[in-house]
mmCIF file of C-alpha atoms in Angstrom:
data_model
loop_
_atom_site.group_PDB
_atom_site.id
_atom_site.type_symbol
_atom_site.label_atom_id
_atom_site.label_comp_id
_atom_site.label_asym_id
_atom_site.label_seq_id
_atom_site.Cartn_x
_atom_site.Cartn_y
_atom_site.Cartn_z
ATOM 1 C CA UNK Z 1 113.426 -70.454 -73.467
ATOM 2 C CA UNK Z 2 115.922 -73.576 -75.032
ATOM 3 C CA UNK Z 3 115.986 -77.152 -72.791
ATOM 4 C CA UNK Z 4 119.330 -78.099 -71.976
ATOM 5 C CA UNK Z 5 119.974 -81.318 -73.808
ATOM 6 C CA UNK Z 6 121.161 -83.829 -71.020
ATOM 7 C CA UNK Z 7 123.452 -86.657 -72.059
ATOM 8 C CA UNK Z 8 122.782 -89.640 -70.336
ATOM 9 C CA UNK Z 9 125.961 -91.722 -71.931
ATOM 10 C CA UNK Z 10 127.929 -92.583 -68.470
ATOM 11 C CA UNK Z 11 131.060 -90.856 -68.282
ATOM 12 C CA UNK Z 12 134.374 -92.834 -69.597
ATOM 13 C CA UNK Z 13 136.434 -93.798 -66.454
ATOM 14 C CA UNK Z 14 140.018 -92.258 -66.085
ATOM 15 C CA UNK Z 15 142.634 -94.005 -67.263
ATOM 16 C CA UNK Z 16 144.040 -94.337 -63.472
ATOM 17 C CA UNK Z 17 140.967 -96.345 -62.826
ATOM 18 C CA UNK Z 18 141.343 -99.251 -65.009
ATOM 19 C CA UNK Z 19 142.726 -102.205 -63.635
ATOM 20 C CA UNK Z 20 144.871 -103.109 -67.127
ATOM 21 C CA UNK Z 21 146.175 -99.900 -67.556
ATOM 22 C CA UNK Z 22 147.567 -99.555 -63.700
ATOM 23 C CA UNK Z 23 148.654 -103.262 -63.692
ATOM 24 C CA UNK Z 24 151.199 -101.935 -66.752
ATOM 25 C CA UNK Z 25 152.246 -99.311 -64.976
ATOM 26 C CA UNK Z 26 152.957 -101.070 -61.835
ATOM 27 C CA UNK Z 27 154.689 -103.823 -63.730
ATOM 28 C CA UNK Z 28 157.126 -101.701 -65.870
ATOM 29 C CA UNK Z 29 158.195 -99.915 -62.658
ATOM 30 C CA UNK Z 30 159.197 -102.999 -60.736
ATOM 31 C CA UNK Z 31 160.455 -103.872 -63.887
ATOM 32 C CA UNK Z 32 162.597 -100.307 -64.241
ATOM 33 C CA UNK Z 33 163.624 -100.594 -60.373
ATOM 34 C CA UNK Z 34 164.945 -104.517 -60.974
ATOM 35 C CA UNK Z 35 166.869 -103.084 -63.757
ATOM 36 C CA UNK Z 36 168.292 -100.073 -61.913
ATOM 37 C CA UNK Z 37 169.338 -101.900 -58.784
ATOM 38 C CA UNK Z 38 171.033 -104.803 -61.296
ATOM 39 C CA UNK Z 39 173.049 -102.197 -63.120
ATOM 40 C CA UNK Z 40 173.754 -100.064 -59.818
ATOM 41 C CA UNK Z 41 174.769 -103.680 -58.500
ATOM 42 C CA UNK Z 42 177.246 -104.726 -61.318
ATOM 43 C CA UNK Z 43 178.534 -101.067 -61.520
ATOM 44 C CA UNK Z 44 179.536 -100.449 -58.498
ATOM 45 C CA UNK Z 45 181.339 -103.818 -58.377
ATOM 46 C CA UNK Z 46 183.519 -103.456 -61.610
ATOM 47 C CA UNK Z 47 184.281 -99.871 -60.296
ATOM 48 C CA UNK Z 48 185.416 -101.592 -56.478
ATOM 49 C CA UNK Z 49 187.200 -103.929 -58.243
ATOM 50 C CA UNK Z 50 188.624 -101.311 -61.051
ATOM 51 C CA UNK Z 51 190.097 -98.921 -57.823
ATOM 52 C CA UNK Z 52 191.404 -102.553 -56.365
ATOM 53 C CA UNK Z 53 193.970 -104.007 -59.726
ATOM 54 C CA UNK Z 54 191.671 -106.517 -60.196
ATOM 55 C CA UNK Z 55 191.225 -107.733 -63.361
ATOM 56 C CA UNK Z 56 187.765 -108.787 -65.039
ATOM 57 C CA UNK Z 57 186.380 -110.763 -67.877
ATOM 58 C CA UNK Z 58 186.531 -114.824 -68.536
ATOM 59 C CA UNK Z 59 190.672 -115.261 -69.958
ATOM 60 C CA UNK Z 60 191.412 -117.284 -66.740
ATOM 61 C CA UNK Z 61 189.600 -120.092 -68.084
ATOM 62 C CA UNK Z 62 192.365 -120.307 -71.112
ATOM 63 C CA UNK Z 63 195.037 -120.269 -68.242
ATOM 64 C CA UNK Z 64 196.773 -123.497 -66.871
ATOM 65 C CA UNK Z 65 195.320 -124.688 -63.516
ATOM 66 C CA UNK Z 66 198.218 -126.562 -62.237
ATOM 67 C CA UNK Z 67 196.439 -128.842 -59.663
ATOM 68 C CA UNK Z 68 195.253 -132.175 -59.977
ATOM 69 C CA UNK Z 69 191.517 -133.232 -58.644
ATOM 70 C CA UNK Z 70 191.369 -136.851 -57.356
ATOM 71 C CA UNK Z 71 188.677 -138.259 -59.228
ATOM 72 C CA UNK Z 72 187.268 -136.400 -63.572
ATOM 73 C CA UNK Z 73 184.727 -138.307 -65.575
ATOM 74 C CA UNK Z 74 186.817 -136.482 -68.097
ATOM 75 C CA UNK Z 75 190.184 -136.294 -69.363
ATOM 76 C CA UNK Z 76 192.157 -134.254 -66.681
ATOM 77 C CA UNK Z 77 195.144 -133.731 -65.221
ATOM 78 C CA UNK Z 78 197.162 -130.389 -63.852
ATOM 79 C CA UNK Z 79 198.377 -128.895 -67.320
ATOM 80 C CA UNK Z 80 195.245 -128.590 -68.490
ATOM 81 C CA UNK Z 81 193.659 -125.363 -67.782
ATOM 82 C CA UNK Z 82 190.769 -124.032 -65.529
ATOM 83 C CA UNK Z 83 188.140 -123.888 -68.026
ATOM 84 C CA UNK Z 84 188.577 -127.901 -68.182
ATOM 85 C CA UNK Z 85 188.363 -127.757 -64.150
ATOM 86 C CA UNK Z 86 184.860 -126.613 -65.007
ATOM 87 C CA UNK Z 87 184.176 -129.677 -66.426
ATOM 88 C CA UNK Z 88 185.393 -131.636 -64.243
ATOM 89 C CA UNK Z 89 183.755 -130.565 -60.949
ATOM 90 C CA UNK Z 90 180.391 -129.943 -63.368
ATOM 91 C CA UNK Z 91 180.145 -133.730 -64.313
ATOM 92 C CA UNK Z 92 181.182 -135.262 -61.098
ATOM 93 C CA UNK Z 93 178.047 -133.060 -59.949
ATOM 94 C CA UNK Z 94 176.290 -134.517 -62.226
ATOM 95 C CA UNK Z 95 177.252 -138.028 -61.364
ATOM 96 C CA UNK Z 96 176.313 -137.577 -57.648
ATOM 97 C CA UNK Z 97 172.832 -135.895 -58.493
ATOM 98 C CA UNK Z 98 172.034 -138.386 -61.150
ATOM 99 C CA UNK Z 99 173.036 -141.198 -58.537
ATOM 100 C CA UNK Z 100 171.452 -140.086 -55.801
ATOM 101 C CA UNK Z 101 168.004 -139.026 -57.418
ATOM 102 C CA UNK Z 102 167.677 -143.107 -58.629
ATOM 103 C CA UNK Z 103 168.660 -143.982 -55.305
ATOM 104 C CA UNK Z 104 166.444 -141.812 -53.381
ATOM 105 C CA UNK Z 105 163.428 -142.690 -55.929
ATOM 106 C CA UNK Z 106 163.778 -146.543 -55.671
ATOM 107 C CA UNK Z 107 164.191 -146.459 -51.497
ATOM 108 C CA UNK Z 108 161.175 -143.848 -50.898
ATOM 109 C CA UNK Z 109 158.966 -145.295 -52.740
ATOM 110 C CA UNK Z 110 159.486 -148.925 -50.790
ATOM 111 C CA UNK Z 111 159.605 -147.096 -47.625
ATOM 112 C CA UNK Z 112 156.603 -144.825 -48.704
ATOM 113 C CA UNK Z 113 154.828 -148.055 -49.431
ATOM 114 C CA UNK Z 114 155.869 -150.217 -46.224
ATOM 115 C CA UNK Z 115 154.603 -147.321 -44.456
ATOM 116 C CA UNK Z 116 151.183 -148.525 -45.480
ATOM 117 C CA UNK Z 117 151.751 -151.996 -44.687
ATOM 118 C CA UNK Z 118 149.071 -154.122 -42.904
ATOM 119 C CA UNK Z 119 152.558 -155.722 -41.474
ATOM 120 C CA UNK Z 120 153.221 -153.887 -37.781
ATOM 121 C CA UNK Z 121 156.745 -154.421 -38.259
ATOM 122 C CA UNK Z 122 157.567 -153.499 -41.686
ATOM 123 C CA UNK Z 123 154.931 -150.300 -40.801
ATOM 124 C CA UNK Z 124 156.844 -149.547 -37.665
ATOM 125 C CA UNK Z 125 160.521 -150.072 -38.829
ATOM 126 C CA UNK Z 126 159.697 -147.871 -42.199
ATOM 127 C CA UNK Z 127 158.150 -145.030 -39.642
ATOM 128 C CA UNK Z 128 161.296 -145.308 -37.678
ATOM 129 C CA UNK Z 129 163.410 -144.389 -40.194
ATOM 130 C CA UNK Z 130 161.790 -141.917 -41.803
ATOM 131 C CA UNK Z 131 161.939 -140.177 -38.597
ATOM 132 C CA UNK Z 132 165.066 -140.825 -37.452
ATOM 133 C CA UNK Z 133 166.959 -140.043 -40.944
ATOM 134 C CA UNK Z 134 164.926 -137.255 -41.770
ATOM 135 C CA UNK Z 135 165.525 -135.156 -38.611
ATOM 136 C CA UNK Z 136 169.424 -135.874 -38.556
ATOM 137 C CA UNK Z 137 171.092 -132.679 -40.334
ATOM 138 C CA UNK Z 138 172.511 -133.731 -43.537
ATOM 139 C CA UNK Z 139 176.093 -132.401 -42.814
ATOM 140 C CA UNK Z 140 175.684 -134.796 -40.038
ATOM 141 C CA UNK Z 141 175.178 -138.268 -42.049
ATOM 142 C CA UNK Z 142 177.860 -137.498 -44.505
ATOM 143 C CA UNK Z 143 180.360 -136.941 -41.974
ATOM 144 C CA UNK Z 144 179.132 -140.229 -40.388
ATOM 145 C CA UNK Z 145 179.294 -142.060 -43.387
ATOM 146 C CA UNK Z 146 183.174 -140.686 -44.475
ATOM 147 C CA UNK Z 147 184.731 -140.606 -41.450
ATOM 148 C CA UNK Z 148 182.840 -143.187 -39.154
ATOM 149 C CA UNK Z 149 182.290 -145.927 -41.587
ATOM 150 C CA UNK Z 150 184.120 -145.926 -44.948
ATOM 151 C CA UNK Z 151 187.621 -144.989 -43.172
ATOM 152 C CA UNK Z 152 187.568 -147.170 -40.754
ATOM 153 C CA UNK Z 153 187.815 -150.000 -43.523
ATOM 154 C CA UNK Z 154 190.898 -151.961 -43.920
ATOM 155 C CA UNK Z 155 193.557 -150.509 -45.751
ATOM 156 C CA UNK Z 156 194.491 -151.905 -49.017
ATOM 157 C CA UNK Z 157 196.650 -154.363 -47.985
ATOM 158 C CA UNK Z 158 193.710 -156.193 -46.130
ATOM 159 C CA UNK Z 159 190.938 -155.328 -48.076
ATOM 160 C CA UNK Z 160 188.191 -157.423 -47.898
ATOM 161 C CA UNK Z 161 188.179 -159.672 -51.291
ATOM 162 C CA UNK Z 162 185.030 -160.642 -53.084
ATOM 163 C CA UNK Z 163 185.379 -163.020 -55.462
ATOM 164 C CA UNK Z 164 189.022 -161.827 -56.327
ATOM 165 C CA UNK Z 165 187.861 -158.636 -58.366
ATOM 166 C CA UNK Z 166 185.830 -156.771 -56.134
ATOM 167 C CA UNK Z 167 188.393 -155.123 -53.453
ATOM 168 C CA UNK Z 168 187.184 -152.918 -50.790
ATOM 169 C CA UNK Z 169 189.110 -150.405 -48.407
ATOM 170 C CA UNK Z 170 189.379 -146.944 -47.351
ATOM 171 C CA UNK Z 171 190.523 -145.724 -50.592
ATOM 172 C CA UNK Z 172 187.611 -146.899 -51.967
ATOM 173 C CA UNK Z 173 185.545 -150.154 -53.952
ATOM 174 C CA UNK Z 174 187.532 -151.286 -56.811
ATOM 175 C CA UNK Z 175 185.594 -153.255 -59.632
ATOM 176 C CA UNK Z 176 186.457 -154.923 -62.961
ATOM 177 C CA UNK Z 177 186.179 -152.625 -65.574
ATOM 178 C CA UNK Z 178 184.791 -153.416 -69.046
ATOM 179 C CA UNK Z 179 186.689 -153.264 -72.652
ATOM 180 C CA UNK Z 180 184.808 -153.392 -75.305
ATOM 181 C CA UNK Z 181 186.773 -154.597 -78.879
ATOM 182 C CA UNK Z 182 185.694 -154.752 -82.127
ATOM 183 C CA UNK Z 183 182.258 -155.966 -83.122
ATOM 184 C CA UNK Z 184 180.624 -154.909 -79.925
ATOM 185 C CA UNK Z 185 178.378 -152.069 -82.322
ATOM 186 C CA UNK Z 186 175.933 -155.079 -82.793
ATOM 187 C CA UNK Z 187 175.495 -155.820 -78.845
ATOM 188 C CA UNK Z 188 174.614 -152.064 -78.940
ATOM 189 C CA UNK Z 189 172.284 -151.884 -81.760
ATOM 190 C CA UNK Z 190 170.756 -155.056 -80.606
ATOM 191 C CA UNK Z 191 169.919 -153.400 -77.148
ATOM 192 C CA UNK Z 192 168.911 -150.211 -78.590
ATOM 193 C CA UNK Z 193 166.208 -152.283 -80.953
ATOM 194 C CA UNK Z 194 165.589 -154.061 -77.320
ATOM 195 C CA UNK Z 195 163.822 -151.214 -76.250
ATOM 196 C CA UNK Z 196 162.375 -149.107 -79.189
ATOM 197 C CA UNK Z 197 160.651 -153.553 -79.357
ATOM 198 C CA UNK Z 198 159.786 -152.896 -75.594
ATOM 199 C CA UNK Z 199 158.242 -149.250 -76.439
ATOM 200 C CA UNK Z 200 155.963 -150.913 -79.181
ATOM 201 C CA UNK Z 201 155.258 -153.605 -77.127
ATOM 202 C CA UNK Z 202 153.633 -151.787 -74.511
ATOM 203 C CA UNK Z 203 151.611 -149.551 -76.961
ATOM 204 C CA UNK Z 204 150.152 -152.445 -78.914
ATOM 205 C CA UNK Z 205 149.300 -154.132 -75.377
ATOM 206 C CA UNK Z 206 147.845 -151.356 -74.074
ATOM 207 C CA UNK Z 207 145.593 -150.984 -77.340
ATOM 208 C CA UNK Z 208 145.322 -154.619 -76.941
ATOM 209 C CA UNK Z 209 143.391 -154.512 -73.498
ATOM 210 C CA UNK Z 210 141.338 -151.123 -74.280
ATOM 211 C CA UNK Z 211 139.732 -153.595 -77.056
ATOM 212 C CA UNK Z 212 139.381 -157.013 -75.587
ATOM 213 C CA UNK Z 213 140.042 -156.956 -71.926
ATOM 214 C CA UNK Z 214 142.700 -159.404 -71.674
ATOM 215 C CA UNK Z 215 146.074 -158.674 -70.030
ATOM 216 C CA UNK Z 216 149.344 -159.136 -71.359
ATOM 217 C CA UNK Z 217 152.219 -159.638 -69.401
ATOM 218 C CA UNK Z 218 154.648 -156.920 -70.791
ATOM 219 C CA UNK Z 219 156.227 -156.849 -68.179
ATOM 220 C CA UNK Z 220 158.017 -160.372 -67.948
ATOM 221 C CA UNK Z 221 158.046 -160.062 -71.757
ATOM 222 C CA UNK Z 222 160.374 -156.994 -71.992
ATOM 223 C CA UNK Z 223 162.441 -158.279 -69.827
ATOM 224 C CA UNK Z 224 163.158 -161.097 -71.557
ATOM 225 C CA UNK Z 225 163.525 -159.246 -74.404
ATOM 226 C CA UNK Z 226 166.162 -156.491 -73.427
ATOM 227 C CA UNK Z 227 168.208 -159.747 -71.736
ATOM 228 C CA UNK Z 228 168.243 -162.016 -74.346
ATOM 229 C CA UNK Z 229 168.821 -160.189 -77.696
ATOM 230 C CA UNK Z 230 171.882 -158.464 -76.081
ATOM 231 C CA UNK Z 231 173.275 -162.144 -75.426
ATOM 232 C CA UNK Z 232 172.530 -163.504 -78.641
ATOM 233 C CA UNK Z 233 173.882 -160.528 -80.220
ATOM 234 C CA UNK Z 234 177.235 -161.083 -77.516
ATOM 235 C CA UNK Z 235 176.931 -164.630 -78.731
ATOM 236 C CA UNK Z 236 177.128 -164.111 -82.642
ATOM 237 C CA UNK Z 237 179.862 -160.997 -82.260
ATOM 238 C CA UNK Z 238 181.769 -163.428 -80.585
ATOM 239 C CA UNK Z 239 182.064 -162.094 -76.993
ATOM 240 C CA UNK Z 240 183.922 -158.873 -77.553
ATOM 241 C CA UNK Z 241 184.098 -157.515 -73.960
ATOM 242 C CA UNK Z 242 187.180 -157.729 -71.900
ATOM 243 C CA UNK Z 243 187.997 -157.113 -68.239
ATOM 244 C CA UNK Z 244 190.358 -155.181 -66.578
ATOM 245 C CA UNK Z 245 191.073 -156.937 -63.245
ATOM 246 C CA UNK Z 246 191.539 -154.433 -60.288
ATOM 247 C CA UNK Z 247 194.898 -155.542 -58.382
ATOM 248 C CA UNK Z 248 197.464 -154.470 -55.512
ATOM 249 C CA UNK Z 249 200.271 -152.650 -56.923
ATOM 250 C CA UNK Z 250 202.386 -151.381 -54.509
ATOM 251 C CA UNK Z 251 200.439 -149.376 -51.569
ATOM 252 C CA UNK Z 252 197.352 -148.866 -53.699
ATOM 253 C CA UNK Z 253 194.996 -150.771 -56.364
ATOM 254 C CA UNK Z 254 195.870 -150.396 -60.097
ATOM 255 C CA UNK Z 255 193.443 -151.025 -63.056
ATOM 256 C CA UNK Z 256 189.282 -151.252 -63.233
ATOM 257 C CA UNK Z 257 187.017 -149.362 -61.854
ATOM 258 C CA UNK Z 258 187.640 -146.960 -57.880
ATOM 259 C CA UNK Z 259 184.588 -145.145 -56.491
ATOM 260 C CA UNK Z 260 186.390 -143.124 -54.586
ATOM 261 C CA UNK Z 261 184.577 -142.942 -50.712
ATOM 262 C CA UNK Z 262 184.300 -139.490 -50.596
ATOM 263 C CA UNK Z 263 181.731 -140.092 -53.438
ATOM 264 C CA UNK Z 264 180.393 -143.348 -51.772
ATOM 265 C CA UNK Z 265 179.956 -141.157 -48.683
ATOM 266 C CA UNK Z 266 178.066 -138.170 -50.480
ATOM 267 C CA UNK Z 267 175.905 -140.978 -52.545
ATOM 268 C CA UNK Z 268 175.038 -142.651 -49.841
ATOM 269 C CA UNK Z 269 173.993 -139.971 -47.637
ATOM 270 C CA UNK Z 270 171.802 -137.853 -50.466
ATOM 271 C CA UNK Z 271 170.114 -141.158 -51.186
ATOM 272 C CA UNK Z 272 169.193 -142.175 -47.887
ATOM 273 C CA UNK Z 273 168.325 -138.437 -46.814
ATOM 274 C CA UNK Z 274 166.532 -138.099 -49.558
ATOM 275 C CA UNK Z 275 164.417 -141.503 -49.463
ATOM 276 C CA UNK Z 276 163.368 -140.134 -46.284
ATOM 277 C CA UNK Z 277 161.325 -137.085 -47.372
ATOM 278 C CA UNK Z 278 160.178 -138.814 -50.309
ATOM 279 C CA UNK Z 279 158.902 -141.694 -48.579
ATOM 280 C CA UNK Z 280 156.244 -139.972 -46.685
ATOM 281 C CA UNK Z 281 155.297 -137.812 -50.336
ATOM 282 C CA UNK Z 282 154.841 -141.489 -51.718
ATOM 283 C CA UNK Z 283 152.595 -142.263 -48.199
ATOM 284 C CA UNK Z 284 150.075 -139.102 -48.558
ATOM 285 C CA UNK Z 285 150.002 -139.560 -51.917
ATOM 286 C CA UNK Z 286 148.500 -143.544 -51.503
ATOM 287 C CA UNK Z 287 146.633 -141.955 -48.918
ATOM 288 C CA UNK Z 288 144.962 -139.221 -50.997
ATOM 289 C CA UNK Z 289 143.230 -141.913 -53.328
ATOM 290 C CA UNK Z 290 139.944 -142.878 -52.205
ATOM 291 C CA UNK Z 291 139.555 -146.252 -50.249
ATOM 292 C CA UNK Z 292 136.601 -146.914 -52.934
ATOM 293 C CA UNK Z 293 138.958 -147.450 -55.979
ATOM 294 C CA UNK Z 294 141.154 -150.111 -53.777
ATOM 295 C CA UNK Z 295 137.732 -151.917 -52.906
ATOM 296 C CA UNK Z 296 136.224 -151.781 -56.045
ATOM 297 C CA UNK Z 297 140.192 -153.325 -57.635
ATOM 298 C CA UNK Z 298 139.440 -155.856 -54.675
ATOM 299 C CA UNK Z 299 136.471 -156.564 -55.691
ATOM 300 C CA UNK Z 300 137.394 -157.573 -59.783
ATOM 301 C CA UNK Z 301 139.925 -159.858 -57.930
ATOM 302 C CA UNK Z 302 142.667 -158.037 -58.297
ATOM 303 C CA UNK Z 303 145.666 -159.115 -56.200
ATOM 304 C CA UNK Z 304 147.338 -156.660 -53.743
ATOM 305 C CA UNK Z 305 150.221 -155.699 -55.913
ATOM 306 C CA UNK Z 306 148.092 -155.042 -59.222
ATOM 307 C CA UNK Z 307 146.158 -153.026 -57.674
ATOM 308 C CA UNK Z 308 148.810 -151.089 -55.915
ATOM 309 C CA UNK Z 309 150.448 -150.953 -59.255
ATOM 310 C CA UNK Z 310 147.344 -150.535 -61.785
ATOM 311 C CA UNK Z 311 145.439 -148.408 -59.643
ATOM 312 C CA UNK Z 312 146.833 -146.682 -56.528
ATOM 313 C CA UNK Z 313 150.078 -145.425 -57.561
ATOM 314 C CA UNK Z 314 148.467 -143.823 -61.114
ATOM 315 C CA UNK Z 315 146.440 -142.042 -59.280
ATOM 316 C CA UNK Z 316 148.655 -141.319 -56.422
ATOM 317 C CA UNK Z 317 151.100 -139.660 -59.199
ATOM 318 C CA UNK Z 318 149.208 -136.447 -59.623
ATOM 319 C CA UNK Z 319 149.908 -135.715 -56.112
ATOM 320 C CA UNK Z 320 153.291 -137.281 -55.300
ATOM 321 C CA UNK Z 321 155.156 -135.574 -58.551
ATOM 322 C CA UNK Z 322 154.942 -132.017 -57.630
ATOM 323 C CA UNK Z 323 156.410 -131.660 -54.355
ATOM 324 C CA UNK Z 324 158.807 -135.381 -55.729
ATOM 325 C CA UNK Z 325 159.531 -132.391 -58.018
ATOM 326 C CA UNK Z 326 161.169 -129.824 -55.057
ATOM 327 C CA UNK Z 327 162.957 -133.228 -53.483
ATOM 328 C CA UNK Z 328 165.075 -134.067 -56.214
ATOM 329 C CA UNK Z 329 166.262 -129.907 -56.951
ATOM 330 C CA UNK Z 330 166.933 -129.970 -53.174
ATOM 331 C CA UNK Z 331 169.133 -133.117 -53.804
ATOM 332 C CA UNK Z 332 171.000 -131.348 -56.567
ATOM 333 C CA UNK Z 333 171.428 -128.550 -54.278
ATOM 334 C CA UNK Z 334 172.541 -130.224 -51.134
ATOM 335 C CA UNK Z 335 175.833 -131.998 -53.626
ATOM 336 C CA UNK Z 336 177.482 -128.716 -53.213
ATOM 337 C CA UNK Z 337 177.374 -130.328 -49.425
ATOM 338 C CA UNK Z 338 180.770 -132.441 -50.934
ATOM 339 C CA UNK Z 339 183.372 -129.597 -50.622
ATOM 340 C CA UNK Z 340 183.091 -130.640 -46.464
ATOM 341 C CA UNK Z 341 185.023 -134.477 -47.345
ATOM 342 C CA UNK Z 342 187.002 -133.190 -50.540
ATOM 343 C CA UNK Z 343 184.470 -134.801 -53.080
ATOM 344 C CA UNK Z 344 185.663 -132.585 -56.347
ATOM 345 C CA UNK Z 345 182.124 -131.396 -57.274
ATOM 346 C CA UNK Z 346 181.853 -127.954 -59.276
ATOM 347 C CA UNK Z 347 181.791 -126.015 -55.115
ATOM 348 C CA UNK Z 348 184.783 -127.631 -54.169
ATOM 349 C CA UNK Z 349 186.946 -127.140 -57.625
ATOM 350 C CA UNK Z 350 185.502 -124.549 -59.492
ATOM 351 C CA UNK Z 351 184.569 -122.064 -56.934
ATOM 352 C CA UNK Z 352 186.656 -123.231 -54.328
ATOM 353 C CA UNK Z 353 190.361 -123.960 -55.537
ATOM 354 C CA UNK Z 354 189.978 -122.288 -58.656
ATOM 355 C CA UNK Z 355 189.063 -119.455 -57.615
ATOM 356 C CA UNK Z 356 191.300 -119.166 -54.798
ATOM 357 C CA UNK Z 357 194.323 -119.502 -57.292
ATOM 358 C CA UNK Z 358 192.560 -117.046 -59.765
ATOM 359 C CA UNK Z 359 191.010 -114.311 -57.379
ATOM 360 C CA UNK Z 360 187.715 -114.145 -59.880
ATOM 361 C CA UNK Z 361 185.390 -113.805 -57.452
ATOM 362 C CA UNK Z 362 182.449 -112.645 -59.742
ATOM 363 C CA UNK Z 363 183.154 -114.667 -62.830
ATOM 364 C CA UNK Z 364 183.150 -117.561 -61.203
ATOM 365 C CA UNK Z 365 180.118 -117.570 -58.721
ATOM 366 C CA UNK Z 366 178.499 -116.024 -61.460
ATOM 367 C CA UNK Z 367 179.471 -119.274 -63.296
ATOM 368 C CA UNK Z 368 178.816 -121.467 -60.783
ATOM 369 C CA UNK Z 369 175.138 -119.936 -59.912
ATOM 370 C CA UNK Z 370 174.059 -120.076 -63.544
ATOM 371 C CA UNK Z 371 174.942 -123.612 -63.389
ATOM 372 C CA UNK Z 372 173.365 -124.774 -60.231
ATOM 373 C CA UNK Z 373 170.359 -122.482 -62.425
ATOM 374 C CA UNK Z 374 170.320 -124.295 -65.125
ATOM 375 C CA UNK Z 375 170.517 -127.967 -63.653
ATOM 376 C CA UNK Z 376 167.507 -127.111 -61.196
ATOM 377 C CA UNK Z 377 165.383 -125.560 -64.136
ATOM 378 C CA UNK Z 378 165.719 -128.508 -66.495
ATOM 379 C CA UNK Z 379 164.612 -130.727 -63.815
ATOM 380 C CA UNK Z 380 161.484 -128.639 -62.914
ATOM 381 C CA UNK Z 381 160.815 -129.044 -67.265
ATOM 382 C CA UNK Z 382 161.660 -133.114 -66.874
ATOM 383 C CA UNK Z 383 159.047 -132.999 -64.664
ATOM 384 C CA UNK Z 384 156.935 -131.126 -65.668
ATOM 385 C CA UNK Z 385 156.697 -133.042 -69.199
ATOM 386 C CA UNK Z 386 156.351 -136.327 -67.152
ATOM 387 C CA UNK Z 387 153.710 -135.232 -64.917
ATOM 388 C CA UNK Z 388 151.572 -133.856 -68.067
ATOM 389 C CA UNK Z 389 152.375 -137.389 -69.518
ATOM 390 C CA UNK Z 390 151.134 -139.703 -66.672
ATOM 391 C CA UNK Z 391 148.166 -136.983 -65.767
ATOM 392 C CA UNK Z 392 144.529 -138.570 -65.796
ATOM 393 C CA UNK Z 393 143.031 -137.220 -69.053
ATOM 394 C CA UNK Z 394 139.100 -137.283 -69.026
ATOM 395 C CA UNK Z 395 137.497 -138.785 -71.367
#
């Protein structure tokens, strides 16, 4: 009687039980559903617009806008196209966002350090500021600065005069405008050379400190180079710079640079509001650093300022940067509240007036959403690059 051979090898698992195959299958299904849903949405939208006689496309960007804008960073007048209104709104959005990020960062870091001050009064004042500002809606703060503060300033004829060069009234702040003349390129060249020199100096000082342990006064020398070198170039070039001073002409000021109250109110509100959140981020980052680090720095004789700048803050940055990035993103998106007070940002100019006049809702909204998405992704990319640059690297 023949004995049947038994295969001792384990049976191959069915494809359905393979985790990799299941993962690929479900991901493929999800992607297909997303594309199907997107195509269905676009197809229905286009069909509905066609049935109502609404034209589609981006040809409207070449049509004449026919309306004025109170502030523009690029040349603009009512005879230009809707495409130019897009660039006006975009540059105004980028301007207030950049100004807000810089100001909020400076104020937030100062408040964050003040929250941990050994001075009782300083710490409590910083605490009160943070708790009040971050718990009041941003829109109300914008209204406060615009209607309660800036609108109550005197009229142009009764302007607050600062040295005959700066004028403040309910129509804005007027400051002298620098007008460069022939030869000013030498000053720009000197400034660029000074910046390059400071970068090289910083790298050299770091290598020197690692090799000898001696600290070089990089900050003081850098400030001196950045100030003295351009001034020398300015003198050598014969002072190729003139100033256009603002002057009262009729019922308003002419000449110089004007900062409209809409920009000022939005900038102040965004900066102060975001700074209150940044302050708590900085405080938590500093607290996350072990107290042993501070005690070791003091044992080496480092003063409090150097301990904070050289020991605590560099280690706290790994905790600070991720939530700080979120606050930068929030500030850029919160700038869209500008439309509440008439500041001509992208939402007010392009998604507001342009959309109302052209009726191209889908195209205008899509462009606006794409712009804010691009701004957010760009900020995230830059902050991630900076995060990797300052990350603590193990030897």
